[in-house]
mmCIF file of C-alpha atoms (C1' of nucleotides) in Angstrom:
data_model
loop_
_atom_site.group_PDB
_atom_site.id
_atom_site.type_symbol
_atom_site.label_atom_id
_atom_site.label_comp_id
_atom_site.label_asym_id
_atom_site.label_seq_id
_atom_site.Cartn_x
_atom_site.Cartn_y
_atom_site.Cartn_z
ATOM 1 C CA MET A 1236 5.535 -22.829 23.762
ATOM 2 C CA ALA A 1237 4.032 -24.161 26.102
ATOM 3 C CA ARG A 1238 1.115 -23.400 25.836
ATOM 4 C CA THR A 1239 -1.063 -26.306 26.801
ATOM 5 C CA GLY A 1240 -2.493 -26.809 23.222
ATOM 6 C CA LYS A 1241 -5.846 -24.896 23.353
ATOM 7 C CA LYS A 1242 -4.593 -22.822 20.279
ATOM 8 C CA ARG A 1243 -8.750 -21.949 19.876
ATOM 9 C CA GLY A 1244 -11.197 -23.734 18.841
ATOM 10 C CA ASN A 1245 -14.052 -22.627 20.797
ATOM 11 C CA THR A 1246 -15.788 -19.396 21.365
ATOM 12 C CA PRO A 1247 -15.757 -18.483 25.143
ATOM 13 C CA ASP A 1248 -19.683 -15.716 26.153
ATOM 14 C CA GLN A 1249 -20.287 -15.011 22.429
ATOM 15 C CA ASP A 1250 -23.848 -14.691 21.393
ATOM 16 C CA PRO A 1251 -23.851 -17.727 18.653
ATOM 17 C CA ALA A 1252 -25.998 -15.575 15.818
ATOM 18 C CA PHE A 1253 -23.464 -12.893 15.846
ATOM 19 C CA VAL A 1254 -21.157 -15.381 15.976
ATOM 20 C CA GLU A 1255 -21.948 -16.765 12.643
ATOM 21 C CA ARG A 1256 -22.617 -13.629 10.818
ATOM 22 C CA LEU A 1257 -19.482 -12.807 11.683
ATOM 23 C CA GLU A 1258 -18.119 -16.333 10.029
ATOM 24 C CA GLN A 1259 -20.448 -15.835 6.445
ATOM 25 C CA ALA A 1260 -19.950 -12.195 6.334
ATOM 26 C CA LYS A 1261 -16.113 -13.602 6.919
ATOM 27 C CA ALA A 1262 -15.947 -16.281 4.697
ATOM 28 C CA ALA A 1263 -17.728 -14.495 1.632
ATOM 29 C CA SER A 1264 -15.044 -12.293 1.664
ATOM 30 C CA VAL A 1265 -13.731 -11.589 -2.117
ATOM 31 C CA ALA A 1266 -11.966 -8.132 -0.546
ATOM 32 C CA GLN A 1267 -10.436 -10.033 1.350
ATOM 33 C CA LEU A 1268 -9.281 -12.390 -0.553
ATOM 34 C CA LEU A 1269 -8.081 -10.264 -3.055
ATOM 35 C CA PHE A 1270 -6.129 -8.512 -0.871
ATOM 36 C CA LYS A 1271 -3.940 -11.707 0.911
ATOM 37 C CA CYS A 1272 -3.633 -12.895 -2.363
ATOM 38 C CA ALA A 1273 -2.296 -8.534 -3.648
ATOM 39 C CA ARG A 1274 -0.096 -8.328 -0.614
ATOM 40 C CA LEU A 1275 1.948 -12.120 -0.670
ATOM 41 C CA LEU A 1276 1.875 -11.943 -4.552
ATOM 42 C CA ASN A 1277 3.815 -8.358 -3.962
ATOM 43 C CA GLU A 1278 5.851 -9.182 -1.401
ATOM 44 C CA GLN A 1279 7.265 -12.527 -2.858
ATOM 45 C CA ALA A 1280 7.782 -11.127 -6.512
ATOM 46 C CA VAL A 1281 9.756 -7.382 -5.145
ATOM 47 C CA ALA A 1282 11.347 -10.876 -2.881
ATOM 48 C CA ARG A 1283 13.062 -12.135 -5.722
ATOM 49 C CA LEU A 1284 14.514 -9.101 -7.265
ATOM 50 C CA GLU A 1285 17.975 -9.128 -6.137
ATOM 51 C CA GLN A 1286 18.164 -5.420 -5.855
ATOM 52 C CA PRO A 1287 22.154 -3.442 -5.908
ATOM 53 C CA PRO A 1288 22.334 -1.701 -2.473
ATOM 54 C CA GLY A 1289 22.935 2.080 -3.184
ATOM 55 C CA VAL A 1290 21.091 2.801 -6.142
ATOM 56 C CA PRO A 1291 17.713 2.511 -5.155
ATOM 57 C CA ARG A 1292 15.923 0.797 -4.882
ATOM 58 C CA ILE A 1293 12.338 -0.310 -7.118
ATOM 59 C CA ARG A 1294 9.027 -0.424 -5.234
ATOM 60 C CA PRO A 1295 5.751 -0.844 -5.253
ATOM 61 C CA ALA A 1296 4.651 2.217 -6.116
ATOM 62 C CA HIS A 1297 7.163 2.240 -9.833
ATOM 63 C CA THR A 1298 5.121 -0.796 -10.554
ATOM 64 C CA SER A 1299 1.884 1.564 -10.863
ATOM 65 C CA VAL A 1300 3.183 4.038 -13.526
ATOM 66 C CA PHE A 1301 4.386 1.226 -16.305
ATOM 67 C CA PRO A 1302 0.634 0.729 -16.862
ATOM 68 C CA HIS A 1303 -0.340 4.216 -18.534
ATOM 69 C CA LEU A 1304 3.014 4.318 -20.422
ATOM 70 C CA ASP A 1305 2.642 4.285 -24.217
ATOM 71 C CA LEU A 1306 5.293 2.795 -25.540
ATOM 72 C CA ALA A 1307 5.795 5.803 -27.708
ATOM 73 C CA GLY A 1308 6.363 8.110 -25.017
ATOM 74 C CA THR A 1309 4.098 9.351 -22.590
ATOM 75 C CA ARG A 1310 4.446 13.886 -21.290
ATOM 76 C CA LEU A 1311 4.633 13.811 -17.296
ATOM 77 C CA THR A 1312 1.499 16.052 -17.472
ATOM 78 C CA GLU A 1313 -0.758 13.256 -19.051
ATOM 79 C CA LEU A 1314 0.645 9.937 -16.776
ATOM 80 C CA ALA A 1315 0.193 12.779 -13.507
ATOM 81 C CA ARG A 1316 -3.578 12.363 -15.280
ATOM 82 C CA ARG A 1317 -4.509 8.232 -15.535
ATOM 83 C CA LEU A 1318 -2.256 8.197 -12.243
ATOM 84 C CA GLY A 1319 -4.605 10.755 -10.991
ATOM 85 C CA ILE A 1320 -1.598 12.541 -8.724
ATOM 86 C CA SER A 1321 -0.035 15.752 -9.240
ATOM 87 C CA LYS A 1322 2.942 15.874 -11.619
ATOM 88 C CA GLN A 1323 5.276 16.212 -8.852
ATOM 89 C CA ALA A 1324 4.544 12.896 -7.564
ATOM 90 C CA VAL A 1325 4.742 11.495 -10.985
ATOM 91 C CA GLY A 1326 8.571 13.235 -11.499
ATOM 92 C CA GLN A 1327 9.411 11.764 -8.501
ATOM 93 C CA LEU A 1328 7.982 8.570 -9.364
ATOM 94 C CA VAL A 1329 10.287 8.871 -12.810
ATOM 95 C CA ASP A 1330 13.189 10.359 -11.167
ATOM 96 C CA GLU A 1331 13.619 7.157 -9.762
ATOM 97 C CA LEU A 1332 12.835 5.245 -12.620
ATOM 98 C CA GLU A 1333 15.220 6.978 -14.997
ATOM 99 C CA GLN A 1334 18.800 6.769 -11.826
ATOM 100 C CA MET A 1335 17.939 2.425 -12.326
ATOM 101 C CA GLN A 1336 17.229 3.527 -15.934
ATOM 102 C CA VAL A 1337 14.696 1.396 -16.947
ATOM 103 C CA LEU A 1338 13.130 4.740 -17.953
ATOM 104 C CA GLU A 1339 13.774 7.670 -20.115
ATOM 105 C CA ARG A 1340 12.852 11.639 -20.564
ATOM 106 C CA VAL A 1341 13.273 12.544 -23.627
ATOM 107 C CA PRO A 1342 12.367 15.978 -25.448
ATOM 108 C CA ASP A 1343 9.244 15.637 -27.314
ATOM 109 C CA PRO A 1344 10.673 17.088 -30.929
ATOM 110 C CA SER A 1345 6.259 19.170 -30.802
ATOM 111 C CA ASP A 1346 6.556 21.067 -28.186
ATOM 112 C CA GLY A 1347 9.709 22.209 -26.445
ATOM 113 C CA ARG A 1348 8.520 22.739 -23.117
ATOM 114 C CA ALA A 1349 7.468 18.685 -22.535
ATOM 115 C CA LYS A 1350 9.703 15.359 -22.220
ATOM 116 C CA LEU A 1351 8.201 11.731 -24.043
ATOM 117 C CA ILE A 1352 8.961 8.729 -20.171
ATOM 118 C CA ARG A 1353 10.007 5.663 -22.317
ATOM 119 C CA PHE A 1354 10.845 2.380 -20.927
ATOM 120 C CA ALA A 1355 14.704 3.400 -21.265
ATOM 121 C CA LYS A 1356 16.264 2.384 -24.484
ATOM 122 C CA ALA A 1357 18.938 -0.038 -22.654
ATOM 123 C CA PRO A 1358 17.523 -1.235 -19.276
ATOM 124 C CA GLY A 1359 20.577 -1.377 -17.156
ATOM 125 C CA ARG A 1360 19.039 -5.856 -16.631
ATOM 126 C CA SER A 1361 17.089 -4.212 -13.679
ATOM 127 C CA LEU A 1362 14.234 -3.762 -16.653
ATOM 128 C CA LEU A 1363 13.497 -6.640 -18.274
ATOM 129 C CA ASP A 1364 14.885 -8.638 -15.742
ATOM 130 C CA GLY A 1365 12.314 -7.803 -13.283
ATOM 131 C CA LEU A 1366 9.319 -8.443 -16.113
ATOM 132 C CA ALA A 1367 11.345 -11.746 -17.398
ATOM 133 C CA HIS A 1368 10.927 -12.722 -12.872
ATOM 134 C CA LEU A 1369 7.504 -11.897 -13.155
ATOM 135 C CA ARG A 1370 6.886 -14.392 -16.061
ATOM 136 C CA ARG A 1371 8.135 -16.911 -14.455
ATOM 137 C CA PHE A 1372 6.422 -16.633 -11.100
ATOM 138 C CA GLU A 1373 3.759 -16.333 -12.565
ATOM 139 C CA GLN A 1374 4.279 -19.582 -15.148
ATOM 140 C CA GLU A 1375 5.077 -20.978 -11.290
ATOM 141 C CA LEU A 1376 1.510 -19.838 -9.544
ATOM 142 C CA GLY A 1377 -0.838 -20.854 -13.200
ATOM 143 C CA VAL A 1378 1.452 -24.699 -12.415
ATOM 144 C CA ALA A 1379 0.450 -24.549 -9.037
ATOM 145 C CA ILE A 1380 -4.076 -23.594 -9.046
ATOM 146 C CA GLY A 1381 -3.789 -24.746 -13.221
ATOM 147 C CA ALA A 1382 -4.301 -22.871 -16.327
ATOM 148 C CA PRO A 1383 -7.851 -22.525 -16.753
ATOM 149 C CA ARG A 1384 -7.650 -20.812 -13.697
ATOM 150 C CA MET A 1385 -5.502 -18.801 -13.794
ATOM 151 C CA ALA A 1386 -6.953 -18.109 -17.310
ATOM 152 C CA ALA A 1387 -10.560 -17.710 -15.465
ATOM 153 C CA LEU A 1388 -8.602 -15.059 -13.179
ATOM 154 C CA HIS A 1389 -7.098 -12.844 -15.524
ATOM 155 C CA ASP A 1390 -10.599 -12.312 -17.182
ATOM 156 C CA ALA A 1391 -11.804 -11.597 -14.212
ATOM 157 C CA LEU A 1392 -9.742 -9.414 -12.825
ATOM 158 C CA GLY A 1393 -9.154 -7.156 -15.959
ATOM 159 C CA ALA A 1394 -13.339 -7.281 -15.921
ATOM 160 C CA LEU A 1395 -13.719 -5.900 -12.214
ATOM 161 C CA LEU A 1396 -10.724 -3.002 -13.084
ATOM 162 C CA VAL A 1397 -12.813 -2.082 -15.947
ATOM 163 C CA ALA A 1398 -15.677 -1.607 -13.063
ATOM 164 C CA LEU A 1399 -13.928 -0.091 -10.795
ATOM 165 C CA GLU A 1400 -12.632 2.215 -12.424
ATOM 166 C CA ASP A 1401 -15.672 3.689 -13.334
ATOM 167 C CA ARG A 1402 -17.289 3.940 -10.458
ATOM 168 C CA SER A 1403 -14.473 5.742 -9.446
ATOM 169 C CA THR A 1404 -13.928 8.479 -12.171
ATOM 170 C CA PRO A 1405 -17.440 8.519 -13.304
ATOM 171 C CA SER A 1406 -16.967 11.083 -15.376
ATOM 172 C CA ALA A 1407 -13.459 10.673 -17.211
ATOM 173 C CA MET B 861 -4.276 20.151 -25.983
ATOM 174 C CA ALA B 862 -2.712 21.141 -29.462
ATOM 175 C CA ARG B 863 -1.373 18.417 -30.215
ATOM 176 C CA THR B 864 -1.597 17.820 -33.955
ATOM 177 C CA GLY B 865 -3.433 14.086 -32.806
ATOM 178 C CA LYS B 866 -0.843 11.651 -32.091
ATOM 179 C CA LYS B 867 -1.742 11.000 -29.142
ATOM 180 C CA ARG B 868 -0.133 7.344 -29.784
ATOM 181 C CA GLY B 869 0.340 4.037 -31.503
ATOM 182 C CA ASN B 870 3.447 4.299 -33.232
ATOM 183 C CA THR B 871 6.863 3.679 -32.171
ATOM 184 C CA PRO B 872 8.598 6.789 -32.779
ATOM 185 C CA ASP B 873 12.611 4.278 -33.308
ATOM 186 C CA GLN B 874 12.422 1.561 -31.257
ATOM 187 C CA ASP B 875 13.628 -1.811 -32.307
ATOM 188 C CA PRO B 876 9.700 -3.598 -32.937
ATOM 189 C CA ALA B 877 11.477 -7.121 -30.685
ATOM 190 C CA PHE B 878 12.043 -4.535 -28.067
ATOM 191 C CA VAL B 879 9.068 -2.887 -27.644
ATOM 192 C CA GLU B 880 7.636 -6.043 -28.077
ATOM 193 C CA ARG B 881 9.032 -7.520 -25.277
ATOM 194 C CA LEU B 882 7.929 -4.901 -23.317
ATOM 195 C CA GLU B 883 3.785 -5.040 -24.779
ATOM 196 C CA GLN B 884 3.497 -8.776 -24.410
ATOM 197 C CA ALA B 885 4.780 -7.876 -20.600
ATOM 198 C CA LYS B 886 2.540 -5.716 -19.484
ATOM 199 C CA ALA B 887 -0.786 -7.310 -20.952
ATOM 200 C CA ALA B 888 0.283 -10.819 -19.978
ATOM 201 C CA SER B 889 1.034 -9.292 -15.782
ATOM 202 C CA VAL B 890 -1.851 -11.021 -13.914
ATOM 203 C CA ALA B 891 -0.456 -9.358 -11.165
ATOM 204 C CA GLN B 892 -0.714 -6.029 -12.083
ATOM 205 C CA LEU B 893 -4.604 -6.314 -12.333
ATOM 206 C CA LEU B 894 -4.245 -8.012 -8.714
ATOM 207 C CA PHE B 895 -2.934 -5.195 -7.338
ATOM 208 C CA LYS B 896 -4.762 -2.472 -8.621
ATOM 209 C CA CYS B 897 -7.694 -4.390 -8.388
ATOM 210 C CA ALA B 898 -7.325 -4.311 -4.475
ATOM 211 C CA ARG B 899 -5.942 -0.846 -4.043
ATOM 212 C CA LEU B 900 -9.391 0.012 -5.478
ATOM 213 C CA LEU B 901 -11.253 -1.912 -4.304
ATOM 214 C CA ASN B 902 -10.238 -0.958 -0.400
ATOM 215 C CA GLU B 903 -9.776 2.358 -1.103
ATOM 216 C CA GLN B 904 -13.620 3.036 -2.125
ATOM 217 C CA ALA B 905 -15.259 0.129 -0.020
ATOM 218 C CA VAL B 906 -13.807 2.194 2.591
ATOM 219 C CA ALA B 907 -14.856 5.421 1.434
ATOM 220 C CA ARG B 908 -18.090 4.293 0.888
ATOM 221 C CA LEU B 909 -18.044 4.295 5.472
ATOM 222 C CA GLU B 910 -20.193 7.119 6.782
ATOM 223 C CA GLN B 911 -17.140 8.709 9.656
ATOM 224 C CA PRO B 912 -17.978 10.526 11.941
ATOM 225 C CA PRO B 913 -16.076 13.386 12.404
ATOM 226 C CA GLY B 914 -13.181 13.849 15.120
ATOM 227 C CA VAL B 915 -13.031 9.832 16.180
ATOM 228 C CA PRO B 916 -10.333 8.221 14.479
ATOM 229 C CA ARG B 917 -11.845 7.223 11.058
ATOM 230 C CA ILE B 918 -11.500 3.854 9.183
ATOM 231 C CA ARG B 919 -8.629 3.466 7.043
ATOM 232 C CA PRO B 920 -6.982 1.061 5.149
ATOM 233 C CA ALA B 921 -4.841 -0.800 7.157
ATOM 234 C CA HIS B 922 -7.532 -1.501 9.650
ATOM 235 C CA THR B 923 -9.394 -4.018 7.019
ATOM 236 C CA SER B 924 -6.020 -5.794 7.572
ATOM 237 C CA VAL B 925 -6.531 -7.017 9.979
ATOM 238 C CA PHE B 926 -10.410 -8.573 9.736
ATOM 239 C CA PRO B 927 -9.488 -11.687 8.464
ATOM 240 C CA HIS B 928 -6.505 -12.829 11.158
ATOM 241 C CA LEU B 929 -9.079 -12.517 14.009
ATOM 242 C CA ASP B 930 -10.052 -15.339 15.242
ATOM 243 C CA LEU B 931 -13.545 -15.260 17.187
ATOM 244 C CA ALA B 932 -12.799 -16.410 20.265
ATOM 245 C CA GLY B 933 -10.230 -13.978 19.977
ATOM 246 C CA THR B 934 -6.675 -13.787 19.107
ATOM 247 C CA ARG B 935 -3.418 -12.450 21.322
ATOM 248 C CA LEU B 936 -1.888 -8.855 20.698
ATOM 249 C CA THR B 937 1.651 -11.162 19.439
ATOM 250 C CA GLU B 938 -0.135 -13.864 17.379
ATOM 251 C CA LEU B 939 -1.912 -10.840 16.007
ATOM 252 C CA ALA B 940 1.466 -10.151 15.121
ATOM 253 C CA ARG B 941 3.181 -12.778 13.572
ATOM 254 C CA ARG B 942 0.554 -13.949 11.379
ATOM 255 C CA LEU B 943 0.259 -10.054 9.488
ATOM 256 C CA GLY B 944 4.098 -10.257 9.356
ATOM 257 C CA ILE B 945 5.012 -6.777 11.792
ATOM 258 C CA SER B 946 5.708 -6.020 14.859
ATOM 259 C CA LYS B 947 2.825 -5.949 18.069
ATOM 260 C CA GLN B 948 3.247 -2.526 18.537
ATOM 261 C CA ALA B 949 2.258 -1.588 15.224
ATOM 262 C CA VAL B 950 -0.924 -4.085 14.968
ATOM 263 C CA GLY B 951 -1.020 -2.737 19.098
ATOM 264 C CA GLN B 952 -1.737 0.911 17.124
ATOM 265 C CA LEU B 953 -4.477 -0.277 14.590
ATOM 266 C CA VAL B 954 -6.260 -2.262 17.592
ATOM 267 C CA ASP B 955 -6.165 0.963 19.759
ATOM 268 C CA GLU B 956 -8.149 2.600 17.128
ATOM 269 C CA LEU B 957 -10.205 -0.303 16.038
ATOM 270 C CA GLU B 958 -10.712 -0.342 19.522
ATOM 271 C CA GLN B 959 -11.847 3.603 20.209
ATOM 272 C CA MET B 960 -14.340 2.592 17.075
ATOM 273 C CA GLN B 961 -15.617 0.323 19.655
ATOM 274 C CA VAL B 962 -15.433 -2.645 16.229
ATOM 275 C CA LEU B 963 -12.816 -4.739 18.307
ATOM 276 C CA GLU B 964 -12.469 -4.347 22.063
ATOM 277 C CA ARG B 965 -9.499 -6.444 24.578
ATOM 278 C CA VAL B 966 -10.129 -8.419 26.734
ATOM 279 C CA PRO B 967 -7.493 -10.198 29.761
ATOM 280 C CA ASP B 968 -6.772 -14.332 28.515
ATOM 281 C CA PRO B 969 -8.769 -16.333 31.425
ATOM 282 C CA SER B 970 -5.535 -18.336 31.112
ATOM 283 C CA ASP B 971 -2.643 -16.183 30.757
ATOM 284 C CA GLY B 972 -3.074 -13.079 33.241
ATOM 285 C CA ARG B 973 0.181 -10.872 30.846
ATOM 286 C CA ALA B 974 -2.148 -11.524 27.864
ATOM 287 C CA LYS B 975 -5.664 -9.893 26.218
ATOM 288 C CA LEU B 976 -7.855 -11.269 23.464
ATOM 289 C CA ILE B 977 -8.567 -9.399 20.917
ATOM 290 C CA ARG B 978 -11.923 -9.785 19.933
ATOM 291 C CA PHE B 979 -14.690 -8.257 17.607
ATOM 292 C CA ALA B 980 -17.068 -5.964 19.947
ATOM 293 C CA LYS B 981 -19.883 -7.303 21.807
ATOM 294 C CA ALA B 982 -22.235 -4.331 20.457
ATOM 295 C CA PRO B 983 -20.028 -2.564 17.433
ATOM 296 C CA GLY B 984 -21.177 0.595 17.587
ATOM 297 C CA ARG B 985 -22.859 -0.025 14.183
ATOM 298 C CA SER B 986 -19.407 0.860 12.402
ATOM 299 C CA LEU B 987 -18.849 -3.084 12.251
ATOM 300 C CA LEU B 988 -21.381 -4.570 11.312
ATOM 301 C CA ASP B 989 -22.755 -1.868 9.359
ATOM 302 C CA GLY B 990 -19.150 -1.980 7.527
ATOM 303 C CA LEU B 991 -19.201 -5.510 6.712
ATOM 304 C CA ALA B 992 -22.129 -5.221 5.359
ATOM 305 C CA HIS B 993 -21.605 -2.081 2.907
ATOM 306 C CA LEU B 994 -18.792 -4.530 2.034
ATOM 307 C CA ARG B 995 -21.622 -7.516 0.922
ATOM 308 C CA ARG B 996 -23.605 -4.848 -1.220
ATOM 309 C CA PHE B 997 -19.902 -3.070 -2.161
ATOM 310 C CA GLU B 998 -19.766 -6.661 -4.176
ATOM 311 C CA GLN B 999 -22.150 -7.854 -4.601
ATOM 312 C CA GLU B 1000 -23.152 -4.484 -6.572
ATOM 313 C CA LEU B 1001 -19.038 -5.588 -8.435
ATOM 314 C CA GLY B 1002 -20.450 -9.472 -9.132
ATOM 315 C CA VAL B 1003 -24.001 -7.251 -11.061
ATOM 316 C CA ALA B 1004 -20.666 -5.443 -12.999
ATOM 317 C CA ILE B 1005 -18.982 -8.297 -13.784
ATOM 318 C CA GLY B 1006 -21.154 -10.994 -14.215
ATOM 319 C CA ALA B 1007 -22.003 -13.609 -12.105
ATOM 320 C CA PRO B 1008 -20.206 -16.211 -13.035
ATOM 321 C CA ARG B 1009 -17.047 -14.924 -13.226
ATOM 322 C CA MET B 1010 -17.331 -13.141 -9.710
ATOM 323 C CA ALA B 1011 -17.734 -16.958 -9.411
ATOM 324 C CA ALA B 1012 -14.387 -17.689 -10.797
ATOM 325 C CA LEU B 1013 -12.728 -15.485 -9.380
ATOM 326 C CA HIS B 1014 -13.458 -16.235 -6.167
ATOM 327 C CA ASP B 1015 -12.334 -19.585 -6.677
ATOM 328 C CA ALA B 1016 -9.476 -18.984 -8.600
ATOM 329 C CA LEU B 1017 -8.258 -15.867 -5.432
ATOM 330 C CA GLY B 1018 -9.000 -18.897 -2.820
ATOM 331 C CA ALA B 1019 -6.434 -21.075 -4.654
ATOM 332 C CA LEU B 1020 -4.102 -18.488 -5.618
ATOM 333 C CA LEU B 1021 -4.099 -17.718 -2.071
ATOM 334 C CA VAL B 1022 -3.234 -21.261 -0.835
ATOM 335 C CA ALA B 1023 -0.406 -21.452 -3.753
ATOM 336 C CA LEU B 1024 1.062 -18.468 -2.218
ATOM 337 C CA GLU B 1025 0.426 -19.081 1.649
ATOM 338 C CA ASP B 1026 2.628 -22.351 0.084
ATOM 339 C CA ARG B 1027 5.008 -20.707 -0.973
ATOM 340 C CA SER B 1028 6.284 -18.646 2.444
ATOM 341 C CA THR B 1029 5.855 -20.645 4.578
ATOM 342 C CA PRO B 1030 6.814 -24.139 3.556
ATOM 343 C CA SER B 1031 7.503 -25.423 6.779
ATOM 344 C CA ALA B 1032 5.566 -24.118 9.442
ATOM 345 C "C1'" DA C 100 13.256 -17.202 45.391
ATOM 346 C "C1'" DA C 101 16.099 -15.727 42.019
ATOM 347 C "C1'" DT C 102 15.812 -15.532 36.935
ATOM 348 C "C1'" DT C 103 14.842 -15.603 33.019
ATOM 349 C "C1'" DT C 104 11.230 -15.243 29.238
ATOM 350 C "C1'" DT C 105 6.851 -13.808 27.653
ATOM 351 C "C1'" DA C 106 3.386 -10.585 27.242
ATOM 352 C "C1'" DG C 107 1.679 -6.229 26.013
ATOM 353 C "C1'" DT C 108 2.516 -1.347 26.443
ATOM 354 C "C1'" DC C 109 4.816 3.758 24.982
ATOM 355 C "C1'" DA C 110 8.180 6.662 23.165
ATOM 356 C "C1'" DA C 111 10.504 7.965 19.268
ATOM 357 C "C1'" DG C 112 11.568 7.773 14.671
ATOM 358 C "C1'" DT C 113 11.729 6.036 9.524
ATOM 359 C "C1'" DC C 114 10.558 5.139 4.743
ATOM 360 C "C1'" DT C 115 7.274 5.308 1.857
ATOM 361 C "C1'" DC C 116 3.516 8.148 -0.965
ATOM 362 C "C1'" DC C 117 2.022 11.962 -1.617
ATOM 363 C "C1'" DT C 118 1.269 17.107 -1.746
ATOM 364 C "C1'" DT C 119 0.924 21.883 -1.910
ATOM 365 C "C1'" DG C 120 3.809 26.721 -2.886
ATOM 366 C "C1'" DA C 121 6.730 28.715 -6.078
ATOM 367 C "C1'" DC C 122 9.386 29.254 -10.132
ATOM 368 C "C1'" DA C 123 11.572 28.982 -15.016
ATOM 369 C "C1'" DA C 124 10.954 28.109 -20.299
ATOM 370 C "C1'" DT C 125 8.144 28.011 -23.400
ATOM 371 C "C1'" DT C 126 3.774 27.517 -25.908
ATOM 372 C "C1'" DT C 127 -0.389 30.119 -27.775
ATOM 373 C "C1'" DA C 128 -4.102 33.295 -27.637
ATOM 374 C "C1'" DG C 129 -4.601 38.194 -28.023
ATOM 375 C "C1'" DC D 143 4.676 41.662 -28.536
ATOM 376 C "C1'" DT D 144 2.564 41.109 -24.514
ATOM 377 C "C1'" DA D 145 -0.198 38.958 -21.747
ATOM 378 C "C1'" DA D 146 -1.561 34.182 -20.209
ATOM 379 C "C1'" DA D 147 -1.536 29.660 -20.016
ATOM 380 C "C1'" DT D 148 1.657 25.275 -20.023
ATOM 381 C "C1'" DT D 149 4.984 22.562 -18.868
ATOM 382 C "C1'" DG D 150 8.063 20.809 -15.994
ATOM 383 C "C1'" DT D 151 11.176 21.098 -11.543
ATOM 384 C "C1'" DC D 152 12.651 22.930 -7.007
ATOM 385 C "C1'" DA D 153 11.634 22.705 -2.209
ATOM 386 C "C1'" DA D 154 9.113 21.627 1.588
ATOM 387 C "C1'" DG D 155 5.843 18.947 4.648
ATOM 388 C "C1'" DG D 156 2.505 15.152 5.638
ATOM 389 C "C1'" DA D 157 -0.546 11.689 6.501
ATOM 390 C "C1'" DG D 158 0.419 6.651 6.848
ATOM 391 C "C1'" DA D 159 2.247 2.177 8.487
ATOM 392 C "C1'" DC D 160 5.399 1.357 9.578
ATOM 393 C "C1'" DT D 161 10.316 0.131 13.450
ATOM 394 C "C1'" DT D 162 13.688 0.531 16.643
ATOM 395 C "C1'" DG D 163 14.397 1.038 21.613
ATOM 396 C "C1'" DA D 164 12.942 1.097 26.725
ATOM 397 C "C1'" DC D 165 10.257 -1.510 30.336
ATOM 398 C "C1'" DT D 166 5.935 -3.602 33.361
ATOM 399 C "C1'" DA D 167 3.476 -7.079 34.822
ATOM 400 C "C1'" DA D 168 2.710 -11.727 34.747
ATOM 401 C "C1'" DA D 169 4.066 -16.383 33.587
ATOM 402 C "C1'" DA D 170 7.770 -20.180 33.406
ATOM 403 C "C1'" DT D 171 11.951 -22.101 34.167
ATOM 404 C "C1'" DT D 172 15.655 -23.603 37.387
#
DNA sequence: AATTTTAGTCAAGTCTCCTTGACAATTTAG
DNA sequence: CTAAATTGTCAAGGAGACTTGACTAAAATT
């Protein structure tokens, strides 16, 4: 690295007003903050999990399934509807999560065609370890930024999610 | 839908303690909320942009570049380092953003090999319109969840980002 | 001046995540 | 009982977001 120290700082030849508009736009963006935090958090959380090689690793997409699972079990079709993706896609995710012994499929007693998808009775450490890890990670972050802020974050995100979901599905 | 009304509510045959741990874990996850909000927000923001057909559309991946751009211009290699991806990948994103007249490449006066990537001088409406859209979108969301919550969200995310960045680069 | 590094690019390939199409097993409706 | 609809699965495929490898031009090092 032999650059002469002027790594940044001055704008070469751009209109100051234009520059200011950009600065403003960048600074104001809650969205940008959100994106960046989400990416970093996801990366660091996943990196914490020791993943046994060979069997399919847990991937970001898998986590999106959990919040839509009823504890009594949920049908594939219903899951697909909630996630807004095809049932084949869900099927694949569930296949993998089943291999990891995180989820299990049991026959639906009330319908011979259907199966209920639910958390595995004897999760192969993957699930509970993973969740415990995540919890611990979140606690650490809570300490880092302060409990009140963490609570405020939780609250605000919950509200934001509702607002966003209302937009994407104005009907359902 | 002929299920006899027991869509959820009671757990068939699972250990209550286990069930509670799961419920807790699900409810507690700030991370899940964060991921989902970020994804929805990015998708919806991009979807709002009226995209001229033919030329490459702006896609969610593109937005990740902006926060790392210095207004004076940033080199491709530096951008790649900041984003944590290969310079070829960045090159592709920048190619597309250049075609859309959102960014431009100018030769780096201090190094004949290098080019500086920066916001286009005459953005083809895409950029400024896009930023204006984003601002408006955020304002709408602010109304939806309430101004205080929005402020709290902004504050908490800022703090969280710092905490996360400190972790990922304890040295640099 | 000769050698090694560095900045950016071209080409090709991979991995993830999701889609469409076709299908057998059941259930429900007529 | 037969016809239509629904549940889940198998198979193939595609778009997006990267990656690795090979290479040129310019700069720094020796």
